Amino acid sequence: MNRRLTVLCILTLLIAAPATPFWGAFFSSLGNAVGSAFGFSSGGLNASGLMPVTVKAAKPVVDAARERLAELQRIHSMASETLDHYSGLAGTLRDLGSLQRFRAETTNWLRTTTANRFGTSGAWTRALNGESSPSATVAAYSAAGVAVPDWSAALPSLPGPWQDGVRREHATLELADAASVRSLTVLGELRRLAPERRRANGELEASALNPANAAQAMPALLGKVAVGQVRQVRGTEQTNQLLDALLEAELAGLKRDRDRMARSMQAAADYRTEVAAAPAPNWRMP
């Protein structure tokens, strides 16, 4: 009975009494070592740097350690998956062998040529081939096209409805000329830049087919894919410019056809009006 009472008193003193210098030094060094392992500073546990001596006080440290361990496990898992992915791609690229057999040439942009016998079509073809500045396209188009008659002096002498018709005819010609000039300019710019696009495409293809390890590394491949996508976007933009010029010329042609139909309908209406106003002929048997 006395022995049990003595043991109970000693345990009570150890739990209730403050840390002695011996226990303080022991738990201080242990706390600093554990704190350093989990990334805590020496003052992060308490003011004296002592390791908590109760289970309740040690719970935050244990929770932080578990979170850190889970984070390290996630990082390790991601690194392993990335390494496996790169290793698989590298093995696939090595299995392809010589990549030069996948090389394929594209057709060149052909130039337009004319006889230019009387010197009226040469400027047009130079503008179409991108060999002249865009500002010279209007002069090139004018040299090859028939000049628009000048109705400035004769227009006041015409009846009112005729004056209105002449003005609309001029609008049709001006819109058609504007669409044609713009189409010439767009085609000239595309043909002028064709050699540069061909050179860039060839370099990108040669780099993609390069069997060297550095050229087939994942960062290099991703960079080539990105450049290819950007070039595809630019190619789409150039296609849109051609379609835009084509649509503008189509609209000018539709207006020309519409005006022709309107004039035909007006002539038919005038004829019906004149027939209705004329007296009926008197027919008699001879």
PDB file of C-alpha atoms in Angstrom:
ATOM      1  CA  MET A   1       0.000   0.000   0.000  1.00  0.00           C
ATOM      2  CA  ASN A   2       2.809   2.402   0.886  1.00  0.00           C
ATOM      3  CA  ARG A   3       4.612   1.533  -2.385  1.00  0.00           C
ATOM      4  CA  ARG A   4       1.542   2.349  -4.463  1.00  0.00           C
ATOM      5  CA  LEU A   5       1.068   5.618  -2.607  1.00  0.00           C
ATOM      6  CA  THR A   6       4.697   6.564  -3.211  1.00  0.00           C
ATOM      7  CA  VAL A   7       4.500   5.871  -6.967  1.00  0.00           C
ATOM      8  CA  LEU A   8       1.285   7.845  -7.215  1.00  0.00           C
ATOM      9  CA  CYS A   9       2.850  10.863  -5.498  1.00  0.00           C
ATOM     10  CA  ILE A  10       5.884  10.791  -7.809  1.00  0.00           C
ATOM     11  CA  LEU A  11       3.711  10.681 -10.937  1.00  0.00           C
ATOM     12  CA  THR A  12       1.572  13.521  -9.633  1.00  0.00           C
ATOM     13  CA  LEU A  13       4.665  15.678  -9.053  1.00  0.00           C
ATOM     14  CA  LEU A  14       6.035  14.955 -12.531  1.00  0.00           C
ATOM     15  CA  ILE A  15       2.788  15.947 -14.243  1.00  0.00           C
ATOM     16  CA  ALA A  16       1.839  18.949 -12.104  1.00  0.00           C
ATOM     17  CA  ALA A  17       5.240  20.480 -11.352  1.00  0.00           C
ATOM     18  CA  PRO A  18       6.919  22.860 -13.860  1.00  0.00           C
ATOM     19  CA  ALA A  19       9.811  21.514 -15.929  1.00  0.00           C
ATOM     20  CA  THR A  20      13.076  21.198 -14.062  1.00  0.00           C
ATOM     21  CA  PRO A  21      16.321  22.324 -15.730  1.00  0.00           C
ATOM     22  CA  PHE A  22      17.081  18.727 -16.690  1.00  0.00           C
ATOM     23  CA  TRP A  23      13.711  18.076 -18.295  1.00  0.00           C
ATOM     24  CA  GLY A  24      13.679  21.572 -19.813  1.00  0.00           C
ATOM     25  CA  ALA A  25      17.006  21.017 -21.563  1.00  0.00           C
ATOM     26  CA  PHE A  26      15.961  17.557 -22.733  1.00  0.00           C
ATOM     27  CA  PHE A  27      12.630  18.632 -24.212  1.00  0.00           C
ATOM     28  CA  SER A  28      14.141  21.862 -25.628  1.00  0.00           C
ATOM     29  CA  SER A  29      16.675  20.007 -27.763  1.00  0.00           C
ATOM     30  CA  LEU A  30      14.049  17.447 -28.800  1.00  0.00           C
ATOM     31  CA  GLY A  31      11.557  20.172 -29.729  1.00  0.00           C
ATOM     32  CA  ASN A  32      14.122  22.089 -31.800  1.00  0.00           C
ATOM     33  CA  ALA A  33      15.083  18.935 -33.727  1.00  0.00           C
ATOM     34  CA  VAL A  34      11.463  18.023 -34.508  1.00  0.00           C
ATOM     35  CA  GLY A  35      10.608  21.636 -35.379  1.00  0.00           C
ATOM     36  CA  SER A  36      13.513  21.886 -37.812  1.00  0.00           C
ATOM     37  CA  ALA A  37      12.463  18.642 -39.491  1.00  0.00           C
ATOM     38  CA  PHE A  38       8.947  20.020 -40.137  1.00  0.00           C
ATOM     39  CA  GLY A  39      10.033  23.530 -41.103  1.00  0.00           C
ATOM     40  CA  PHE A  40       9.164  25.325 -37.829  1.00  0.00           C
ATOM     41  CA  SER A  41      11.378  27.914 -36.254  1.00  0.00           C
ATOM     42  CA  SER A  42      12.666  27.380 -32.737  1.00  0.00           C
ATOM     43  CA  GLY A  43      10.281  30.011 -31.386  1.00  0.00           C
ATOM     44  CA  GLY A  44       7.259  28.673 -33.154  1.00  0.00           C
ATOM     45  CA  LEU A  45       6.331  26.172 -30.442  1.00  0.00           C
ATOM     46  CA  ASN A  46       6.276  28.383 -27.350  1.00  0.00           C
ATOM     47  CA  ALA A  47       8.207  31.233 -25.758  1.00  0.00           C
ATOM     48  CA  SER A  48      10.845  29.030 -24.144  1.00  0.00           C
ATOM     49  CA  GLY A  49      11.326  26.711 -27.157  1.00  0.00           C
ATOM     50  CA  LEU A  50      10.332  23.654 -25.070  1.00  0.00           C
ATOM     51  CA  MET A  51       8.638  20.680 -26.651  1.00  0.00           C
ATOM     52  CA  PRO A  52       5.061  20.339 -25.405  1.00  0.00           C
ATOM     53  CA  VAL A  53       4.899  17.648 -22.804  1.00  0.00           C
ATOM     54  CA  THR A  54       1.176  16.876 -23.073  1.00  0.00           C
ATOM     55  CA  VAL A  55      -0.699  15.090 -25.860  1.00  0.00           C
ATOM     56  CA  LYS A  56      -3.141  17.989 -26.212  1.00  0.00           C
ATOM     57  CA  ALA A  57      -0.349  20.505 -26.746  1.00  0.00           C
ATOM     58  CA  ALA A  58       1.426  18.242 -29.275  1.00  0.00           C
ATOM     59  CA  LYS A  59      -1.642  17.862 -31.555  1.00  0.00           C
ATOM     60  CA  PRO A  60      -0.940  20.973 -33.743  1.00  0.00           C
ATOM     61  CA  VAL A  61       2.574  19.731 -34.389  1.00  0.00           C
ATOM     62  CA  VAL A  62       1.313  16.287 -35.378  1.00  0.00           C
ATOM     63  CA  ASP A  63      -1.364  17.779 -37.675  1.00  0.00           C
ATOM     64  CA  ALA A  64       1.200  20.019 -39.383  1.00  0.00           C
ATOM     65  CA  ALA A  65       3.492  17.050 -39.877  1.00  0.00           C
ATOM     66  CA  ARG A  66       0.711  15.051 -41.467  1.00  0.00           C
ATOM     67  CA  GLU A  67      -0.172  17.907 -43.842  1.00  0.00           C
ATOM     68  CA  ARG A  68       3.472  18.323 -44.817  1.00  0.00           C
ATOM     69  CA  LEU A  69       3.796  14.588 -45.420  1.00  0.00           C
ATOM     70  CA  ALA A  70       0.647  14.553 -47.593  1.00  0.00           C
ATOM     71  CA  GLU A  71       1.992  17.507 -49.614  1.00  0.00           C
ATOM     72  CA  LEU A  72       5.295  15.738 -50.184  1.00  0.00           C
ATOM     73  CA  GLN A  73       3.447  12.614 -51.288  1.00  0.00           C
ATOM     74  CA  ARG A  74       1.411  14.648 -53.813  1.00  0.00           C
ATOM     75  CA  ILE A  75       4.568  16.254 -55.196  1.00  0.00           C
ATOM     76  CA  HIS A  76       6.220  12.865 -55.506  1.00  0.00           C
ATOM     77  CA  SER A  77       3.192  11.457 -57.305  1.00  0.00           C
ATOM     78  CA  MET A  78       3.079  14.359 -59.771  1.00  0.00           C
ATOM     79  CA  ALA A  79       6.795  14.098 -60.461  1.00  0.00           C
ATOM     80  CA  SER A  80       6.516  10.371 -61.075  1.00  0.00           C
ATOM     81  CA  GLU A  81       3.594  10.794 -63.477  1.00  0.00           C
ATOM     82  CA  THR A  82       5.406  13.571 -65.379  1.00  0.00           C
ATOM     83  CA  LEU A  83       8.564  11.488 -65.639  1.00  0.00           C
ATOM     84  CA  ASP A  84       6.600   8.495 -66.899  1.00  0.00           C
ATOM     85  CA  HIS A  85       4.831  10.704 -69.470  1.00  0.00           C
ATOM     86  CA  TYR A  86       8.072  12.192 -70.811  1.00  0.00           C
ATOM     87  CA  SER A  87       9.742   8.776 -70.861  1.00  0.00           C
ATOM     88  CA  GLY A  88       6.870   7.325 -72.882  1.00  0.00           C
ATOM     89  CA  LEU A  89       6.967  10.167 -75.414  1.00  0.00           C
ATOM     90  CA  ALA A  90      10.719   9.922 -75.752  1.00  0.00           C
ATOM     91  CA  GLY A  91      10.461   6.208 -76.388  1.00  0.00           C
ATOM     92  CA  THR A  92       7.763   6.791 -79.012  1.00  0.00           C
ATOM     93  CA  LEU A  93       9.910   9.357 -80.812  1.00  0.00           C
ATOM     94  CA  ARG A  94      12.884   7.006 -80.810  1.00  0.00           C
ATOM     95  CA  ASP A  95      10.746   4.251 -82.285  1.00  0.00           C
ATOM     96  CA  LEU A  96       9.834   6.493 -85.241  1.00  0.00           C
ATOM     97  CA  GLY A  97      13.377   6.218 -86.572  1.00  0.00           C
ATOM     98  CA  SER A  98      14.230   8.499 -89.499  1.00  0.00           C
ATOM     99  CA  LEU A  99      11.713  11.333 -89.651  1.00  0.00           C
ATOM    100  CA  GLN A 100      12.856  12.651 -93.027  1.00  0.00           C
ATOM    101  CA  ARG A 101      10.527  10.236 -94.828  1.00  0.00           C
ATOM    102  CA  PHE A 102       7.610  12.348 -93.593  1.00  0.00           C
ATOM    103  CA  ARG A 103       8.880  15.456 -95.407  1.00  0.00           C
ATOM    104  CA  ALA A 104       6.599  16.748 -98.174  1.00  0.00           C
ATOM    105  CA  GLU A 105       7.087  19.774-100.404  1.00  0.00           C
ATOM    106  CA  THR A 106       4.286  22.237-101.067  1.00  0.00           C
ATOM    107  CA  THR A 107       3.480  23.958-104.331  1.00  0.00           C
ATOM    108  CA  ASN A 108       4.957  27.373-105.036  1.00  0.00           C
ATOM    109  CA  TRP A 109       2.878  30.474-105.558  1.00  0.00           C
ATOM    110  CA  LEU A 110       2.860  30.972-109.338  1.00  0.00           C
ATOM    111  CA  ARG A 111       3.301  34.399-110.884  1.00  0.00           C
ATOM    112  CA  THR A 112       0.961  35.890-113.458  1.00  0.00           C
ATOM    113  CA  THR A 113       2.493  36.893-116.790  1.00  0.00           C
ATOM    114  CA  THR A 114       1.016  38.713-119.795  1.00  0.00           C
ATOM    115  CA  ALA A 115       2.289  39.691-123.235  1.00  0.00           C
ATOM    116  CA  ASN A 116       1.836  43.412-122.438  1.00  0.00           C
ATOM    117  CA  ARG A 117       1.950  44.168-126.138  1.00  0.00           C
ATOM    118  CA  PHE A 118       0.665  47.712-125.851  1.00  0.00           C
ATOM    119  CA  GLY A 119       1.917  48.384-122.330  1.00  0.00           C
ATOM    120  CA  THR A 120      -1.524  48.299-120.733  1.00  0.00           C
ATOM    121  CA  SER A 121      -1.361  45.004-118.778  1.00  0.00           C
ATOM    122  CA  GLY A 122       2.185  45.049-117.376  1.00  0.00           C
ATOM    123  CA  ALA A 123       1.413  47.281-114.404  1.00  0.00           C
ATOM    124  CA  TRP A 124      -1.617  45.104-113.592  1.00  0.00           C
ATOM    125  CA  THR A 125       0.462  41.904-113.428  1.00  0.00           C
ATOM    126  CA  ARG A 126       3.198  43.608-111.384  1.00  0.00           C
ATOM    127  CA  ALA A 127       0.587  44.697-108.833  1.00  0.00           C
ATOM    128  CA  LEU A 128      -0.944  41.219-108.846  1.00  0.00           C
ATOM    129  CA  ASN A 129       2.451  39.597-108.221  1.00  0.00           C
ATOM    130  CA  GLY A 130       3.329  41.976-105.385  1.00  0.00           C
ATOM    131  CA  GLU A 131       6.153  43.574-107.359  1.00  0.00           C
ATOM    132  CA  SER A 132       4.876  47.128-106.927  1.00  0.00           C
ATOM    133  CA  SER A 133       3.768  49.162-103.939  1.00  0.00           C
ATOM    134  CA  PRO A 134       0.109  49.032-102.878  1.00  0.00           C
ATOM    135  CA  SER A 135      -0.254  52.719-103.738  1.00  0.00           C
ATOM    136  CA  ALA A 136       0.536  51.916-107.400  1.00  0.00           C
ATOM    137  CA  THR A 137      -2.385  49.497-107.712  1.00  0.00           C
ATOM    138  CA  VAL A 138      -4.867  52.232-108.653  1.00  0.00           C
ATOM    139  CA  ALA A 139      -2.656  53.441-111.498  1.00  0.00           C
ATOM    140  CA  ALA A 140      -2.122  49.861-112.677  1.00  0.00           C
ATOM    141  CA  TYR A 141      -5.852  49.210-112.695  1.00  0.00           C
ATOM    142  CA  SER A 142      -6.567  52.460-114.523  1.00  0.00           C
ATOM    143  CA  ALA A 143      -3.973  51.663-117.181  1.00  0.00           C
ATOM    144  CA  ALA A 144      -5.688  48.378-118.027  1.00  0.00           C
ATOM    145  CA  GLY A 145      -9.337  49.431-117.623  1.00  0.00           C
ATOM    146  CA  VAL A 146     -11.551  51.593-119.795  1.00  0.00           C
ATOM    147  CA  ALA A 147     -11.902  55.122-118.461  1.00  0.00           C
ATOM    148  CA  VAL A 148     -15.294  56.126-117.047  1.00  0.00           C
ATOM    149  CA  PRO A 149     -17.031  58.757-119.215  1.00  0.00           C
ATOM    150  CA  ASP A 150     -17.197  62.232-117.709  1.00  0.00           C
ATOM    151  CA  TRP A 151     -20.811  63.323-117.544  1.00  0.00           C
ATOM    152  CA  SER A 152     -20.136  66.537-115.663  1.00  0.00           C
ATOM    153  CA  ALA A 153     -20.875  68.795-118.633  1.00  0.00           C
ATOM    154  CA  ALA A 154     -23.622  66.749-120.254  1.00  0.00           C
ATOM    155  CA  LEU A 155     -25.506  65.768-117.073  1.00  0.00           C
ATOM    156  CA  PRO A 156     -27.446  69.069-116.622  1.00  0.00           C
ATOM    157  CA  SER A 157     -28.856  68.769-120.144  1.00  0.00           C
ATOM    158  CA  LEU A 158     -30.526  65.429-119.383  1.00  0.00           C
ATOM    159  CA  PRO A 159     -34.038  65.028-117.975  1.00  0.00           C
ATOM    160  CA  GLY A 160     -34.294  64.493-114.216  1.00  0.00           C
ATOM    161  CA  PRO A 161     -34.899  60.708-114.262  1.00  0.00           C
ATOM    162  CA  TRP A 162     -32.005  60.262-116.674  1.00  0.00           C
ATOM    163  CA  GLN A 163     -29.678  62.246-114.433  1.00  0.00           C
ATOM    164  CA  ASP A 164     -30.579  60.002-111.515  1.00  0.00           C
ATOM    165  CA  GLY A 165     -29.894  56.888-113.597  1.00  0.00           C
ATOM    166  CA  VAL A 166     -26.473  58.186-114.720  1.00  0.00           C
ATOM    167  CA  ARG A 167     -25.471  58.900-111.113  1.00  0.00           C
ATOM    168  CA  ARG A 168     -26.378  55.357-110.106  1.00  0.00           C
ATOM    169  CA  GLU A 169     -24.473  53.938-113.053  1.00  0.00           C
ATOM    170  CA  HIS A 170     -21.430  55.858-111.869  1.00  0.00           C
ATOM    171  CA  ALA A 171     -21.890  54.352-108.382  1.00  0.00           C
ATOM    172  CA  THR A 172     -21.913  50.863-109.878  1.00  0.00           C
ATOM    173  CA  LEU A 173     -18.663  51.487-111.754  1.00  0.00           C
ATOM    174  CA  GLU A 174     -16.985  53.072-108.732  1.00  0.00           C
ATOM    175  CA  LEU A 175     -17.908  50.196-106.430  1.00  0.00           C
ATOM    176  CA  ALA A 176     -16.730  47.612-108.952  1.00  0.00           C
ATOM    177  CA  ASP A 177     -13.439  49.481-109.418  1.00  0.00           C
ATOM    178  CA  ALA A 178     -12.891  49.739-105.650  1.00  0.00           C
ATOM    179  CA  ALA A 179     -13.487  46.011-105.172  1.00  0.00           C
ATOM    180  CA  SER A 180     -11.128  45.122-108.027  1.00  0.00           C
ATOM    181  CA  VAL A 181      -8.364  47.411-106.750  1.00  0.00           C
ATOM    182  CA  ARG A 182      -8.633  45.965-103.268  1.00  0.00           C
ATOM    183  CA  SER A 183      -8.532  42.403-104.608  1.00  0.00           C
ATOM    184  CA  LEU A 184      -5.381  43.256-106.571  1.00  0.00           C
ATOM    185  CA  THR A 185      -3.774  44.699-103.452  1.00  0.00           C
ATOM    186  CA  VAL A 186      -4.613  41.707-101.242  1.00  0.00           C
ATOM    187  CA  LEU A 187      -3.345  39.191-103.801  1.00  0.00           C
ATOM    188  CA  GLY A 188      -0.197  41.243-104.373  1.00  0.00           C
ATOM    189  CA  GLU A 189       0.592  41.309-100.643  1.00  0.00           C
ATOM    190  CA  LEU A 190       0.038  37.567-100.301  1.00  0.00           C
ATOM    191  CA  ARG A 191       2.290  36.782-103.246  1.00  0.00           C
ATOM    192  CA  ARG A 192       4.943  39.221-102.049  1.00  0.00           C
ATOM    193  CA  LEU A 193       5.117  37.520 -98.637  1.00  0.00           C
ATOM    194  CA  ALA A 194       4.907  33.979-100.080  1.00  0.00           C
ATOM    195  CA  PRO A 195       8.721  33.387-100.127  1.00  0.00           C
ATOM    196  CA  GLU A 196       9.026  34.433 -96.493  1.00  0.00           C
ATOM    197  CA  ARG A 197       6.199  32.118 -95.451  1.00  0.00           C
ATOM    198  CA  ARG A 198       7.730  29.273 -97.435  1.00  0.00           C
ATOM    199  CA  ARG A 199      11.123  29.793 -95.765  1.00  0.00           C
ATOM    200  CA  ALA A 200       9.573  29.859 -92.266  1.00  0.00           C
ATOM    201  CA  ASN A 201       7.489  26.759 -92.981  1.00  0.00           C
ATOM    202  CA  GLY A 202      10.568  24.924 -94.257  1.00  0.00           C
ATOM    203  CA  GLU A 203      12.580  25.762 -91.148  1.00  0.00           C
ATOM    204  CA  LEU A 204       9.748  24.679 -88.880  1.00  0.00           C
ATOM    205  CA  GLU A 205       9.385  21.404 -90.795  1.00  0.00           C
ATOM    206  CA  ALA A 206      13.144  20.745 -90.678  1.00  0.00           C
ATOM    207  CA  SER A 207      13.175  21.350 -86.926  1.00  0.00           C
ATOM    208  CA  ALA A 208      10.182  19.076 -86.403  1.00  0.00           C
ATOM    209  CA  LEU A 209      11.879  16.287 -88.389  1.00  0.00           C
ATOM    210  CA  ASN A 210      15.236  16.706 -86.677  1.00  0.00           C
ATOM    211  CA  PRO A 211      16.008  13.369 -84.941  1.00  0.00           C
ATOM    212  CA  ALA A 212      18.397  14.908 -82.386  1.00  0.00           C
ATOM    213  CA  ASN A 213      17.476  14.417 -78.748  1.00  0.00           C
ATOM    214  CA  ALA A 214      17.507  18.157 -78.067  1.00  0.00           C
ATOM    215  CA  ALA A 215      15.125  18.803 -80.973  1.00  0.00           C
ATOM    216  CA  GLN A 216      12.763  16.042 -79.823  1.00  0.00           C
ATOM    217  CA  ALA A 217      12.751  16.974 -76.138  1.00  0.00           C
ATOM    218  CA  MET A 218       9.373  17.838 -74.714  1.00  0.00           C
ATOM    219  CA  PRO A 219      10.002  21.623 -74.318  1.00  0.00           C
ATOM    220  CA  ALA A 220      11.230  21.812 -77.928  1.00  0.00           C
ATOM    221  CA  LEU A 221       8.222  19.879 -79.209  1.00  0.00           C
ATOM    222  CA  LEU A 222       5.799  22.049 -77.277  1.00  0.00           C
ATOM    223  CA  GLY A 223       7.491  25.151 -78.659  1.00  0.00           C
ATOM    224  CA  LYS A 224       7.157  23.863 -82.222  1.00  0.00           C
ATOM    225  CA  VAL A 225       3.508  23.035 -81.680  1.00  0.00           C
ATOM    226  CA  ALA A 226       2.891  26.549 -80.351  1.00  0.00           C
ATOM    227  CA  VAL A 227       4.670  28.137 -83.333  1.00  0.00           C
ATOM    228  CA  GLY A 228       2.702  25.918 -85.719  1.00  0.00           C
ATOM    229  CA  GLN A 229      -0.567  26.966 -84.129  1.00  0.00           C
ATOM    230  CA  VAL A 230       0.357  30.653 -84.418  1.00  0.00           C
ATOM    231  CA  ARG A 231       1.261  30.170 -88.086  1.00  0.00           C
ATOM    232  CA  GLN A 232      -2.044  28.398 -88.616  1.00  0.00           C
ATOM    233  CA  VAL A 233      -3.867  31.368 -87.100  1.00  0.00           C
ATOM    234  CA  ARG A 234      -2.029  33.724 -89.455  1.00  0.00           C
ATOM    235  CA  GLY A 235      -2.805  31.497 -92.421  1.00  0.00           C
ATOM    236  CA  THR A 236      -6.480  31.568 -91.482  1.00  0.00           C
ATOM    237  CA  GLU A 237      -6.324  35.358 -91.306  1.00  0.00           C
ATOM    238  CA  GLN A 238      -4.849  35.517 -94.815  1.00  0.00           C
ATOM    239  CA  THR A 239      -7.564  33.199 -96.082  1.00  0.00           C
ATOM    240  CA  ASN A 240     -10.153  35.467 -94.484  1.00  0.00           C
ATOM    241  CA  GLN A 241      -8.637  38.447 -96.313  1.00  0.00           C
ATOM    242  CA  LEU A 242      -8.976  36.645 -99.639  1.00  0.00           C
ATOM    243  CA  LEU A 243     -12.562  35.691 -98.855  1.00  0.00           C
ATOM    244  CA  ASP A 244     -13.282  39.266 -97.807  1.00  0.00           C
ATOM    245  CA  ALA A 245     -11.937  40.650-101.098  1.00  0.00           C
ATOM    246  CA  LEU A 246     -13.887  38.022-103.032  1.00  0.00           C
ATOM    247  CA  LEU A 247     -17.093  38.888-101.195  1.00  0.00           C
ATOM    248  CA  GLU A 248     -16.602  42.591-101.891  1.00  0.00           C
ATOM    249  CA  ALA A 249     -16.188  41.902-105.607  1.00  0.00           C
ATOM    250  CA  GLU A 250     -19.241  39.630-105.480  1.00  0.00           C
ATOM    251  CA  LEU A 251     -21.316  42.406-103.897  1.00  0.00           C
ATOM    252  CA  ALA A 252     -20.271  44.823-106.635  1.00  0.00           C
ATOM    253  CA  GLY A 253     -21.283  42.245-109.255  1.00  0.00           C
ATOM    254  CA  LEU A 254     -24.633  41.708-107.537  1.00  0.00           C
ATOM    255  CA  LYS A 255     -25.304  45.450-107.614  1.00  0.00           C
ATOM    256  CA  ARG A 256     -24.463  45.563-111.317  1.00  0.00           C
ATOM    257  CA  ASP A 257     -26.851  42.692-112.044  1.00  0.00           C
ATOM    258  CA  ARG A 258     -29.523  44.232-109.852  1.00  0.00           C
ATOM    259  CA  ASP A 259     -29.257  47.583-111.643  1.00  0.00           C
ATOM    260  CA  ARG A 260     -29.535  45.847-115.008  1.00  0.00           C
ATOM    261  CA  MET A 261     -32.706  44.066-113.863  1.00  0.00           C
ATOM    262  CA  ALA A 262     -34.148  47.274-112.456  1.00  0.00           C
ATOM    263  CA  ARG A 263     -33.563  49.089-115.761  1.00  0.00           C
ATOM    264  CA  SER A 264     -35.215  46.255-117.644  1.00  0.00           C
ATOM    265  CA  MET A 265     -38.245  46.344-115.353  1.00  0.00           C
ATOM    266  CA  GLN A 266     -38.469  50.131-115.694  1.00  0.00           C
ATOM    267  CA  ALA A 267     -38.350  49.885-119.476  1.00  0.00           C
ATOM    268  CA  ALA A 268     -41.114  47.265-119.403  1.00  0.00           C
ATOM    269  CA  ALA A 269     -43.227  49.446-117.125  1.00  0.00           C
ATOM    270  CA  ASP A 270     -42.784  52.480-119.396  1.00  0.00           C
ATOM    271  CA  TYR A 271     -43.765  50.395-122.406  1.00  0.00           C
ATOM    272  CA  ARG A 272     -46.925  49.161-120.692  1.00  0.00           C
ATOM    273  CA  THR A 273     -47.815  52.736-119.743  1.00  0.00           C
ATOM    274  CA  GLU A 274     -47.404  53.969-123.326  1.00  0.00           C
ATOM    275  CA  VAL A 275     -49.477  51.080-124.668  1.00  0.00           C
ATOM    276  CA  ALA A 276     -52.276  51.754-122.204  1.00  0.00           C
ATOM    277  CA  ALA A 277     -52.343  55.479-123.052  1.00  0.00           C
ATOM    278  CA  ALA A 278     -52.425  54.953-126.826  1.00  0.00           C
ATOM    279  CA  PRO A 279     -55.922  54.806-128.449  1.00  0.00           C
ATOM    280  CA  ALA A 280     -57.107  51.452-129.613  1.00  0.00           C
ATOM    281  CA  PRO A 281     -56.654  50.983-133.397  1.00  0.00           C
ATOM    282  CA  ASN A 282     -59.738  50.874-135.571  1.00  0.00           C
ATOM    283  CA  TRP A 283     -59.832  47.739-137.611  1.00  0.00           C
ATOM    284  CA  ARG A 284     -62.225  47.270-140.516  1.00  0.00           C
ATOM    285  CA  MET A 285     -62.670  44.753-143.176  1.00  0.00           C
ATOM    286  CA  PRO A 286     -61.350  45.781-146.535  1.00  0.00           C
TER     287      PRO A 286
END
